[in-house]
GROMACS .gro file of C-alpha atoms in nm:
model
  482
    1UNK     CA    1  -0.232   5.388  -1.909
    2UNK     CA    2   0.020   5.636  -2.035
    3UNK     CA    3   0.144   5.903  -1.805
    4UNK     CA    4  -0.133   5.873  -1.542
    5UNK     CA    5  -0.387   5.642  -1.376
    6UNK     CA    6  -0.728   5.758  -1.506
    7UNK     CA    7  -0.946   5.558  -1.269
    8UNK     CA    8  -1.018   5.581  -0.893
    9UNK     CA    9  -0.813   5.385  -0.642
   10UNK     CA   10  -0.931   5.198  -0.332
   11UNK     CA   11  -0.638   5.153  -0.092
   12UNK     CA   12  -0.614   4.972   0.244
   13UNK     CA   13  -0.421   5.124   0.536
   14UNK     CA   14  -0.333   5.026   0.885
   15UNK     CA   15  -0.570   5.075   1.176
   16UNK     CA   16  -0.526   5.428   1.320
   17UNK     CA   17  -0.277   5.505   1.048
   18UNK     CA   18  -0.069   5.815   1.122
   19UNK     CA   19  -0.161   6.125   0.923
   20UNK     CA   20   0.189   6.162   0.789
   21UNK     CA   21   0.176   5.811   0.628
   22UNK     CA   22  -0.156   5.893   0.459
   23UNK     CA   23  -0.017   6.229   0.345
   24UNK     CA   24   0.281   6.064   0.175
   25UNK     CA   25   0.059   5.816  -0.004
   26UNK     CA   26  -0.193   6.078  -0.117
   27UNK     CA   27   0.092   6.298  -0.248
   28UNK     CA   28   0.224   6.005  -0.449
   29UNK     CA   29  -0.114   5.913  -0.595
   30UNK     CA   30  -0.228   6.264  -0.682
   31UNK     CA   31   0.102   6.426  -0.783
   32UNK     CA   32   0.282   6.135  -0.949
   33UNK     CA   33   0.000   5.919  -1.086
   34UNK     CA   34  -0.269   6.189  -1.137
   35UNK     CA   35  -0.536   5.973  -0.982
   36UNK     CA   36  -0.884   6.134  -1.004
   37UNK     CA   37  -0.996   6.020  -0.660
   38UNK     CA   38  -0.888   5.779  -0.386
   39UNK     CA   39  -1.051   5.604  -0.090
   40UNK     CA   40  -0.878   5.461   0.221
   41UNK     CA   41  -1.011   5.179   0.430
   42UNK     CA   42  -0.904   4.913   0.683
   43UNK     CA   43  -0.861   4.561   0.543
   44UNK     CA   44  -1.035   4.381   0.827
   45UNK     CA   45  -1.330   4.621   0.812
   46UNK     CA   46  -1.360   4.553   0.440
   47UNK     CA   47  -1.371   4.177   0.523
   48UNK     CA   48  -1.638   4.256   0.790
   49UNK     CA   49  -1.834   4.455   0.530
   50UNK     CA   50  -1.805   4.171   0.275
   51UNK     CA   51  -1.929   3.901   0.517
   52UNK     CA   52  -2.226   4.095   0.649
   53UNK     CA   53  -2.560   3.919   0.619
   54UNK     CA   54  -2.913   4.053   0.637
   55UNK     CA   55  -2.968   3.925   0.988
   56UNK     CA   56  -2.626   4.034   1.106
   57UNK     CA   57  -2.609   4.338   1.335
   58UNK     CA   58  -2.406   4.636   1.212
   59UNK     CA   59  -2.214   4.626   1.536
   60UNK     CA   60  -1.955   4.366   1.640
   61UNK     CA   61  -1.610   4.287   1.767
   62UNK     CA   62  -1.358   4.219   1.483
   63UNK     CA   63  -1.056   4.005   1.565
   64UNK     CA   64  -0.810   4.040   1.281
   65UNK     CA   65  -0.492   3.834   1.302
   66UNK     CA   66  -0.241   3.866   1.015
   67UNK     CA   67   0.124   3.803   0.943
   68UNK     CA   68   0.274   4.060   1.175
   69UNK     CA   69   0.014   4.160   1.431
   70UNK     CA   70  -0.338   4.101   1.569
   71UNK     CA   71  -0.603   4.370   1.611
   72UNK     CA   72  -0.918   4.381   1.826
   73UNK     CA   73  -1.149   4.630   1.661
   74UNK     CA   74  -1.491   4.725   1.815
   75UNK     CA   75  -1.751   4.834   1.558
   76UNK     CA   76  -2.059   5.023   1.686
   77UNK     CA   77  -2.349   5.121   1.458
   78UNK     CA   78  -2.145   5.043   1.152
   79UNK     CA   79  -1.848   5.265   1.248
   80UNK     CA   80  -1.509   5.181   1.394
   81UNK     CA   81  -1.456   5.297   1.754
   82UNK     CA   82  -1.092   5.385   1.715
   83UNK     CA   83  -1.059   5.502   2.077
   84UNK     CA   84  -1.076   5.147   2.211
   85UNK     CA   85  -0.890   4.957   1.940
   86UNK     CA   86  -0.609   4.733   2.065
   87UNK     CA   87  -0.317   4.567   1.891
   88UNK     CA   88  -0.110   4.257   1.984
   89UNK     CA   89   0.229   4.250   1.815
   90UNK     CA   90   0.210   3.881   1.731
   91UNK     CA   91   0.097   3.706   1.421
   92UNK     CA   92   0.184   3.429   1.173
   93UNK     CA   93   0.545   3.540   1.135
   94UNK     CA   94   0.623   3.499   1.500
   95UNK     CA   95   0.450   3.163   1.513
   96UNK     CA   96   0.660   3.035   1.219
   97UNK     CA   97   0.982   3.157   1.384
   98UNK     CA   98   0.887   2.988   1.707
   99UNK     CA   99   0.808   2.664   1.525
  100UNK     CA  100   1.147   2.687   1.343
  101UNK     CA  101   1.331   2.732   1.675
  102UNK     CA  102   1.151   2.435   1.833
  103UNK     CA  103   1.230   2.196   1.548
  104UNK     CA  104   1.587   2.316   1.511
  105UNK     CA  105   1.644   2.238   1.877
  106UNK     CA  106   1.473   1.902   1.837
  107UNK     CA  107   1.662   1.807   1.515
  108UNK     CA  108   2.004   1.979   1.526
  109UNK     CA  109   2.123   1.748   1.241
  110UNK     CA  110   1.878   1.906   1.004
  111UNK     CA  111   1.941   2.270   1.113
  112UNK     CA  112   1.989   2.399   0.755
  113UNK     CA  113   1.686   2.210   0.616
  114UNK     CA  114   1.441   2.356   0.870
  115UNK     CA  115   1.382   2.680   0.679
  116UNK     CA  116   1.128   2.953   0.753
  117UNK     CA  117   0.929   2.880   0.437
  118UNK     CA  118   0.893   2.516   0.534
  119UNK     CA  119   0.781   2.618   0.880
  120UNK     CA  120   0.511   2.838   0.734
  121UNK     CA  121   0.394   2.542   0.523
  122UNK     CA  122   0.386   2.317   0.833
  123UNK     CA  123   0.206   2.584   1.025
  124UNK     CA  124  -0.068   2.614   0.763
  125UNK     CA  125  -0.112   2.241   0.700
  126UNK     CA  126  -0.045   2.069   1.033
  127UNK     CA  127  -0.113   2.307   1.323
  128UNK     CA  128  -0.435   2.360   1.513
  129UNK     CA  129  -0.558   2.553   1.815
  130UNK     CA  130  -0.620   2.350   2.127
  131UNK     CA  131  -0.949   2.420   2.305
  132UNK     CA  132  -0.773   2.367   2.638
  133UNK     CA  133  -0.398   2.398   2.600
  134UNK     CA  134  -0.295   2.233   2.928
  135UNK     CA  135  -0.540   1.950   2.886
  136UNK     CA  136  -0.421   1.893   2.531
  137UNK     CA  137  -0.058   1.867   2.643
  138UNK     CA  138  -0.159   1.604   2.895
  139UNK     CA  139  -0.313   1.399   2.618
  140UNK     CA  140   0.011   1.408   2.422
  141UNK     CA  141   0.182   1.231   2.712
  142UNK     CA  142  -0.007   0.914   2.628
  143UNK     CA  143   0.200   0.700   2.377
  144UNK     CA  144  -0.113   0.578   2.206
  145UNK     CA  145  -0.244   0.932   2.157
  146UNK     CA  146   0.099   1.034   2.030
  147UNK     CA  147   0.107   0.754   1.773
  148UNK     CA  148  -0.241   0.834   1.647
  149UNK     CA  149  -0.188   1.210   1.618
  150UNK     CA  150   0.176   1.265   1.535
  151UNK     CA  151   0.240   1.396   1.185
  152UNK     CA  152   0.554   1.295   0.995
  153UNK     CA  153   0.710   1.529   0.736
  154UNK     CA  154   0.971   1.403   0.495
  155UNK     CA  155   1.268   1.628   0.433
  156UNK     CA  156   1.453   1.604   0.100
  157UNK     CA  157   1.746   1.370   0.086
  158UNK     CA  158   1.972   1.208  -0.177
  159UNK     CA  159   1.850   0.874  -0.318
  160UNK     CA  160   2.211   0.780  -0.394
  161UNK     CA  161   2.274   0.744  -0.022
  162UNK     CA  162   2.018   0.467   0.010
  163UNK     CA  163   2.211   0.232  -0.220
  164UNK     CA  164   2.193   0.167  -0.589
  165UNK     CA  165   1.930  -0.049  -0.750
  166UNK     CA  166   2.147  -0.154  -1.043
  167UNK     CA  167   2.174  -0.514  -1.153
  168UNK     CA  168   2.408  -0.762  -0.987
  169UNK     CA  169   2.637  -0.773  -1.298
  170UNK     CA  170   2.680  -0.398  -1.283
  171UNK     CA  171   2.752  -0.412  -0.914
  172UNK     CA  172   3.011  -0.683  -0.962
  173UNK     CA  173   3.177  -0.487  -1.243
  174UNK     CA  174   3.185  -0.179  -1.025
  175UNK     CA  175   3.346  -0.375  -0.746
  176UNK     CA  176   3.613  -0.503  -0.984
  177UNK     CA  177   3.685  -0.150  -1.100
  178UNK     CA  178   3.718  -0.032  -0.741
  179UNK     CA  179   3.946  -0.330  -0.665
  180UNK     CA  180   4.175  -0.245  -0.952
  181UNK     CA  181   4.189   0.122  -0.846
  182UNK     CA  182   4.282   0.017  -0.492
  183UNK     CA  183   4.550  -0.213  -0.626
  184UNK     CA  184   4.700   0.066  -0.834
  185UNK     CA  185   4.682   0.307  -0.543
  186UNK     CA  186   4.851   0.073  -0.303
  187UNK     CA  187   5.123  -0.016  -0.559
  188UNK     CA  188   5.192   0.351  -0.616
  189UNK     CA  189   5.212   0.419  -0.246
  190UNK     CA  190   5.453   0.129  -0.187
  191UNK     CA  191   5.675   0.263  -0.463
  192UNK     CA  192   5.669   0.607  -0.311
  193UNK     CA  193   5.738   0.469   0.036
  194UNK     CA  194   6.023   0.253  -0.096
  195UNK     CA  195   6.177   0.554  -0.266
  196UNK     CA  196   6.157   0.768   0.051
  197UNK     CA  197   6.296   0.490   0.270
  198UNK     CA  198   6.584   0.431   0.028
  199UNK     CA  199   6.676   0.798   0.024
  200UNK     CA  200   6.676   0.810   0.406
  201UNK     CA  201   6.880   0.485   0.418
  202UNK     CA  202   7.135   0.628   0.182
  203UNK     CA  203   7.158   0.943   0.396
  204UNK     CA  204   7.218   0.737   0.707
  205UNK     CA  205   7.480   0.517   0.541
  206UNK     CA  206   7.659   0.828   0.431
  207UNK     CA  207   7.671   0.953   0.791
  208UNK     CA  208   7.801   0.610   0.901
  209UNK     CA  209   8.081   0.639   0.643
  210UNK     CA  210   8.186   0.966   0.803
  211UNK     CA  211   8.235   0.777   1.130
  212UNK     CA  212   8.434   0.504   0.962
  213UNK     CA  213   8.656   0.763   0.782
  214UNK     CA  214   8.727   0.933   1.116
  215UNK     CA  215   8.565   1.265   1.026
  216UNK     CA  216   8.427   1.312   1.377
  217UNK     CA  217   8.328   1.680   1.349
  218UNK     CA  218   8.115   1.626   1.038
  219UNK     CA  219   7.977   1.307   1.194
  220UNK     CA  220   7.861   1.481   1.514
  221UNK     CA  221   7.717   1.767   1.312
  222UNK     CA  222   7.521   1.521   1.097
  223UNK     CA  223   7.388   1.340   1.409
  224UNK     CA  224   7.256   1.671   1.541
  225UNK     CA  225   7.079   1.730   1.214
  226UNK     CA  226   6.930   1.382   1.233
  227UNK     CA  227   6.823   1.442   1.593
  228UNK     CA  228   7.028   1.141   1.721
  229UNK     CA  229   7.249   1.109   2.026
  230UNK     CA  230   7.496   0.832   1.950
  231UNK     CA  231   7.637   0.599   1.683
  232UNK     CA  232   7.449   0.302   1.844
  233UNK     CA  233   7.118   0.479   1.781
  234UNK     CA  234   7.226   0.550   1.422
  235UNK     CA  235   7.312   0.182   1.367
  236UNK     CA  236   6.977   0.068   1.517
  237UNK     CA  237   6.784   0.303   1.293
  238UNK     CA  238   6.980   0.181   0.986
  239UNK     CA  239   6.897  -0.183   1.067
  240UNK     CA  240   6.525  -0.104   1.103
  241UNK     CA  241   6.515   0.097   0.782
  242UNK     CA  242   6.701  -0.171   0.590
  243UNK     CA  243   6.455  -0.431   0.709
  244UNK     CA  244   6.162  -0.207   0.607
  245UNK     CA  245   6.309  -0.155   0.259
  246UNK     CA  246   6.352  -0.528   0.208
  247UNK     CA  247   5.997  -0.602   0.320
  248UNK     CA  248   5.860  -0.336   0.088
  249UNK     CA  249   6.054  -0.484  -0.208
  250UNK     CA  250   5.927  -0.828  -0.134
  251UNK     CA  251   5.563  -0.707  -0.118
  252UNK     CA  252   5.599  -0.522  -0.445
  253UNK     CA  253   5.722  -0.848  -0.601
  254UNK     CA  254   5.427  -1.039  -0.448
  255UNK     CA  255   5.177  -0.779  -0.568
  256UNK     CA  256   5.301  -0.833  -0.926
  257UNK     CA  257   5.248  -1.206  -0.892
  258UNK     CA  258   4.924  -1.208  -0.692
  259UNK     CA  259   4.599  -1.026  -0.747
  260UNK     CA  260   4.544  -0.969  -0.376
  261UNK     CA  261   4.750  -0.680  -0.252
  262UNK     CA  262   4.840  -0.638   0.111
  263UNK     CA  263   4.855  -0.301   0.279
  264UNK     CA  264   5.197  -0.234   0.430
  265UNK     CA  265   5.111   0.017   0.703
  266UNK     CA  266   4.752   0.068   0.810
  267UNK     CA  267   4.777   0.427   0.911
  268UNK     CA  268   4.965   0.588   0.624
  269UNK     CA  269   4.798   0.360   0.361
  270UNK     CA  270   4.435   0.402   0.462
  271UNK     CA  271   4.238   0.402   0.131
  272UNK     CA  272   4.210   0.763   0.043
  273UNK     CA  273   4.106   0.854  -0.309
  274UNK     CA  274   4.195   1.220  -0.297
  275UNK     CA  275   4.534   1.172  -0.470
  276UNK     CA  276   4.343   1.030  -0.771
  277UNK     CA  277   4.161   1.361  -0.802
  278UNK     CA  278   3.807   1.220  -0.782
  279UNK     CA  279   3.535   1.276  -0.530
  280UNK     CA  280   3.374   0.958  -0.393
  281UNK     CA  281   3.018   0.929  -0.282
  282UNK     CA  282   2.917   0.754   0.037
  283UNK     CA  283   2.812   0.449  -0.168
  284UNK     CA  284   3.164   0.417  -0.313
  285UNK     CA  285   3.321   0.446   0.030
  286UNK     CA  286   3.089   0.175   0.163
  287UNK     CA  287   3.176  -0.048  -0.133
  288UNK     CA  288   3.547   0.012  -0.068
  289UNK     CA  289   3.500  -0.095   0.290
  290UNK     CA  290   3.385  -0.434   0.164
  291UNK     CA  291   3.734  -0.496   0.023
  292UNK     CA  292   3.923  -0.410   0.344
  293UNK     CA  293   3.971  -0.778   0.435
  294UNK     CA  294   4.159  -0.823   0.104
  295UNK     CA  295   4.419  -0.566   0.203
  296UNK     CA  296   4.458  -0.653   0.575
  297UNK     CA  297   4.781  -0.779   0.720
  298UNK     CA  298   4.791  -1.155   0.767
  299UNK     CA  299   4.704  -1.226   1.129
  300UNK     CA  300   4.720  -1.554   1.307
  301UNK     CA  301   4.379  -1.718   1.310
  302UNK     CA  302   4.218  -1.684   1.644
  303UNK     CA  303   3.878  -1.781   1.759
  304UNK     CA  304   3.647  -1.481   1.685
  305UNK     CA  305   3.345  -1.402   1.896
  306UNK     CA  306   3.011  -1.408   1.737
  307UNK     CA  307   2.932  -1.055   1.621
  308UNK     CA  308   2.598  -0.901   1.720
  309UNK     CA  309   2.355  -0.828   1.436
  310UNK     CA  310   2.376  -0.455   1.353
  311UNK     CA  311   2.043  -0.281   1.288
  312UNK     CA  312   1.987  -0.148   0.934
  313UNK     CA  313   2.008   0.232   0.918
  314UNK     CA  314   1.708   0.383   0.738
  315UNK     CA  315   1.828   0.710   0.594
  316UNK     CA  316   1.485   0.811   0.469
  317UNK     CA  317   1.342   0.782   0.816
  318UNK     CA  318   1.632   0.985   0.952
  319UNK     CA  319   1.520   1.275   0.731
  320UNK     CA  320   1.170   1.280   0.881
  321UNK     CA  321   1.033   1.541   1.119
  322UNK     CA  322   0.790   1.416   1.378
  323UNK     CA  323   0.541   1.689   1.460
  324UNK     CA  324   0.389   1.628   1.803
  325UNK     CA  325   0.315   1.902   2.053
  326UNK     CA  326   0.469   2.154   1.815
  327UNK     CA  327   0.139   2.142   1.627
  328UNK     CA  328  -0.033   2.326   1.916
  329UNK     CA  329   0.262   2.511   2.073
  330UNK     CA  330   0.334   2.739   1.774
  331UNK     CA  331  -0.017   2.886   1.713
  332UNK     CA  332  -0.082   2.909   2.090
  333UNK     CA  333   0.141   3.222   2.119
  334UNK     CA  334  -0.148   3.452   2.013
  335UNK     CA  335  -0.333   3.340   2.324
  336UNK     CA  336  -0.020   3.304   2.548
  337UNK     CA  337   0.257   3.544   2.428
  338UNK     CA  338   0.460   3.448   2.735
  339UNK     CA  339   0.550   3.122   2.557
  340UNK     CA  340   0.804   3.316   2.352
  341UNK     CA  341   0.897   3.566   2.624
  342UNK     CA  342   0.669   3.850   2.507
  343UNK     CA  343   0.530   4.072   2.783
  344UNK     CA  344   0.191   4.117   2.620
  345UNK     CA  345  -0.170   4.016   2.674
  346UNK     CA  346  -0.319   3.742   2.454
  347UNK     CA  347  -0.636   3.757   2.250
  348UNK     CA  348  -0.866   3.655   2.537
  349UNK     CA  349  -0.729   3.910   2.784
  350UNK     CA  350  -0.725   4.188   2.524
  351UNK     CA  351  -1.078   4.103   2.413
  352UNK     CA  352  -1.200   4.121   2.775
  353UNK     CA  353  -1.012   4.448   2.828
  354UNK     CA  354  -1.182   4.604   2.524
  355UNK     CA  355  -1.528   4.487   2.629
  356UNK     CA  356  -1.481   4.632   2.976
  357UNK     CA  357  -1.446   4.977   2.821
  358UNK     CA  358  -1.820   4.970   2.736
  359UNK     CA  359  -2.141   4.946   2.928
  360UNK     CA  360  -2.320   4.613   2.979
  361UNK     CA  361  -2.570   4.692   2.709
  362UNK     CA  362  -2.297   4.773   2.453
  363UNK     CA  363  -2.099   4.463   2.553
  364UNK     CA  364  -2.403   4.247   2.485
  365UNK     CA  365  -2.438   4.403   2.142
  366UNK     CA  366  -2.063   4.362   2.055
  367UNK     CA  367  -2.048   3.996   2.155
  368UNK     CA  368  -2.342   3.904   1.936
  369UNK     CA  369  -2.111   3.932   1.634
  370UNK     CA  370  -1.747   3.836   1.716
  371UNK     CA  371  -1.596   3.825   1.369
  372UNK     CA  372  -1.266   3.643   1.294
  373UNK     CA  373  -1.062   3.741   0.986
  374UNK     CA  374  -0.703   3.737   0.866
  375UNK     CA  375  -0.473   3.460   0.746
  376UNK     CA  376  -0.367   3.369   1.101
  377UNK     CA  377  -0.723   3.276   1.199
  378UNK     CA  378  -0.739   2.978   0.964
  379UNK     CA  379  -0.623   2.726   1.223
  380UNK     CA  380  -0.865   2.447   1.295
  381UNK     CA  381  -1.017   2.496   1.639
  382UNK     CA  382  -0.971   2.872   1.662
  383UNK     CA  383  -1.342   2.941   1.652
  384UNK     CA  384  -1.410   2.690   1.929
  385UNK     CA  385  -1.126   2.838   2.137
  386UNK     CA  386  -1.267   3.192   2.110
  387UNK     CA  387  -1.610   3.060   2.205
  388UNK     CA  388  -1.460   2.890   2.512
  389UNK     CA  389  -1.284   3.209   2.617
  390UNK     CA  390  -1.604   3.412   2.572
  391UNK     CA  391  -1.797   3.156   2.774
  392UNK     CA  392  -1.551   3.199   3.059
  393UNK     CA  393  -1.554   3.578   3.061
  394UNK     CA  394  -1.925   3.647   2.992
  395UNK     CA  395  -2.192   3.642   3.258
  396UNK     CA  396  -2.382   3.327   3.329
  397UNK     CA  397  -2.648   3.228   3.066
  398UNK     CA  398  -2.555   3.524   2.846
  399UNK     CA  399  -2.551   3.475   2.471
  400UNK     CA  400  -2.279   3.546   2.212
  401UNK     CA  401  -2.198   3.443   1.856
  402UNK     CA  402  -1.863   3.390   1.684
  403UNK     CA  403  -1.833   3.404   1.304
  404UNK     CA  404  -1.537   3.312   1.088
  405UNK     CA  405  -1.482   3.494   0.754
  406UNK     CA  406  -1.575   3.287   0.447
  407UNK     CA  407  -1.226   3.344   0.307
  408UNK     CA  408  -1.008   3.505   0.577
  409UNK     CA  409  -0.726   3.590   0.338
  410UNK     CA  410  -0.915   3.721   0.035
  411UNK     CA  411  -1.228   3.874   0.195
  412UNK     CA  412  -1.052   4.207   0.251
  413UNK     CA  413  -1.004   4.239  -0.126
  414UNK     CA  414  -1.357   4.122  -0.193
  415UNK     CA  415  -1.495   4.373   0.048
  416UNK     CA  416  -1.302   4.660  -0.103
  417UNK     CA  417  -1.430   4.552  -0.445
  418UNK     CA  418  -1.787   4.542  -0.323
  419UNK     CA  419  -1.756   4.885  -0.161
  420UNK     CA  420  -1.596   5.038  -0.471
  421UNK     CA  421  -1.870   4.907  -0.705
  422UNK     CA  422  -2.144   5.029  -0.467
  423UNK     CA  423  -2.000   5.379  -0.411
  424UNK     CA  424  -1.841   5.439  -0.754
  425UNK     CA  425  -2.102   5.704  -0.853
  426UNK     CA  426  -2.124   5.860  -0.508
  427UNK     CA  427  -1.912   6.118  -0.333
  428UNK     CA  428  -1.917   5.940   0.002
  429UNK     CA  429  -1.576   5.809   0.107
  430UNK     CA  430  -1.387   5.944  -0.190
  431UNK     CA  431  -1.111   6.203  -0.167
  432UNK     CA  432  -1.099   6.406  -0.486
  433UNK     CA  433  -0.806   6.609  -0.617
  434UNK     CA  434  -0.984   6.925  -0.517
  435UNK     CA  435  -1.011   6.794  -0.157
  436UNK     CA  436  -0.644   6.701  -0.164
  437UNK     CA  437  -0.535   7.050  -0.278
  438UNK     CA  438  -0.767   7.227  -0.039
  439UNK     CA  439  -0.739   7.020   0.281
  440UNK     CA  440  -0.399   6.851   0.249
  441UNK     CA  441  -0.273   6.502   0.193
  442UNK     CA  442  -0.365   6.377   0.536
  443UNK     CA  443  -0.736   6.444   0.478
  444UNK     CA  444  -0.967   6.146   0.500
  445UNK     CA  445  -1.332   6.103   0.416
  446UNK     CA  446  -1.488   5.853   0.647
  447UNK     CA  447  -1.709   5.559   0.544
  448UNK     CA  448  -1.822   5.228   0.689
  449UNK     CA  449  -1.483   5.056   0.647
  450UNK     CA  450  -1.244   5.347   0.706
  451UNK     CA  451  -1.046   5.484   0.993
  452UNK     CA  452  -1.170   5.775   1.198
  453UNK     CA  453  -1.034   6.110   1.073
  454UNK     CA  454  -0.875   6.320   1.346
  455UNK     CA  455  -0.747   6.648   1.194
  456UNK     CA  456  -0.435   6.819   1.320
  457UNK     CA  457  -0.525   7.088   1.572
  458UNK     CA  458  -0.259   7.352   1.602
  459UNK     CA  459  -0.266   7.578   1.909
  460UNK     CA  460  -0.384   7.925   1.837
  461UNK     CA  461  -0.126   8.205   1.884
  462UNK     CA  462  -0.210   8.543   2.035
  463UNK     CA  463  -0.234   8.814   1.762
  464UNK     CA  464   0.074   9.036   1.771
  465UNK     CA  465  -0.096   9.318   1.581
  466UNK     CA  466  -0.319   9.399   1.874
  467UNK     CA  467  -0.022   9.428   2.110
  468UNK     CA  468   0.161   9.683   1.898
  469UNK     CA  469  -0.094   9.974   1.936
  470UNK     CA  470  -0.105   9.916   2.310
  471UNK     CA  471   0.272   9.954   2.347
  472UNK     CA  472   0.265  10.251   2.115
  473UNK     CA  473  -0.007  10.425   2.316
  474UNK     CA  474   0.219  10.433   2.621
  475UNK     CA  475   0.479  10.649   2.450
  476UNK     CA  476   0.462  10.993   2.289
  477UNK     CA  477   0.372  11.347   2.379
  478UNK     CA  478   0.120  11.391   2.663
  479UNK     CA  479  -0.050  11.670   2.476
  480UNK     CA  480  -0.101  11.441   2.179
  481UNK     CA  481  -0.259  11.177   2.404
  482UNK     CA  482  -0.505  11.439   2.534
   0.00000   0.00000   0.00000
């Protein structure tokens, strides 16, 4: 629409929403969007309203667990009892963060791959609520139970690291190319090493000529620069460097005649392809390692011990997450917040606390319809766990019923739609623009799925006008008073 919203709005709000928050929203809707009328309700109560059946009582205990928090809402005679509502500051978000922390500690090598979005996916698809948490953990100790119930999740990895599937001719050609590159690299490094050694040898011979010419001052100064102590040390270094230069020249001549090239020094001439300006994959480096015997120094043949067979490393299996007890530990925090260090009561304790606020007759009415809704109640086994907790806290041979929403995530929207269609032509539950201008933005019209409206009560001030005549009567002329 242009300039305004010309149809009513049904809006969900938090349980026991502060009046200031509702005032800001009403001001936005009426002043900015020119909405004709608006209605506020609680999402879990809309879900309760949508899932009601003909034989269902209009009273019940709603357990709503969402992304950020969990609410225990008692409903009596179709209306929310806001005085005894309780909230647990735990939901699906905290469970996903806890699961992420568990798996990052278990697999530190995949720290970056264990993201919060993946943890939410694992939580929705692989987690379940244990009916007895301690007993379930004991079952996981059994290796056979672990093998039958562990879930494996594959993390993304590069197929190139597993080895190429190209034909043998292509592999052979690739090896020949790598061999030629290594030959060129070693030849270039030998020439560079020969040039450096020749320059140093010329420098040392020049210093030796100073000694032979009798220029002792310049000779001693040159020795200090070379970090040498005597002429004998200088002569020894010249001999070693001359021998190294001759060996390098011979190897360069041999490399021109032979295809196989020997590496001169293992440390400085380790195959490193960075000078060629190209980045090598792990497969290339592994292929290069195959040619290391071609470039090794000739060693006298000795009897080699039989090498042990090395196990084949499966990179795909390395990128797997094994989900064992994490499947029950993460969602268990709504029943045991102490698992993550939260000083709060779980669902069972909070539910028992809420029920104890009522008489035995009202408790019996509430437990006949314990209603579970919200996205965090979709774990398999949650309904059975709540039934077990109720069985432990309720009197012997007492009855109770636990119901799960048909669609815990979408039923709040469906319930709001059902309520809007049913009450569209009525005045019940709708706040009109006239009500907004007359009673303020925090005003709320109650209905079956709304909060309870508690208006602001300002303390009454004593009238100052009545005090003024009393003070004035104490002053003035006595004759006038008479």
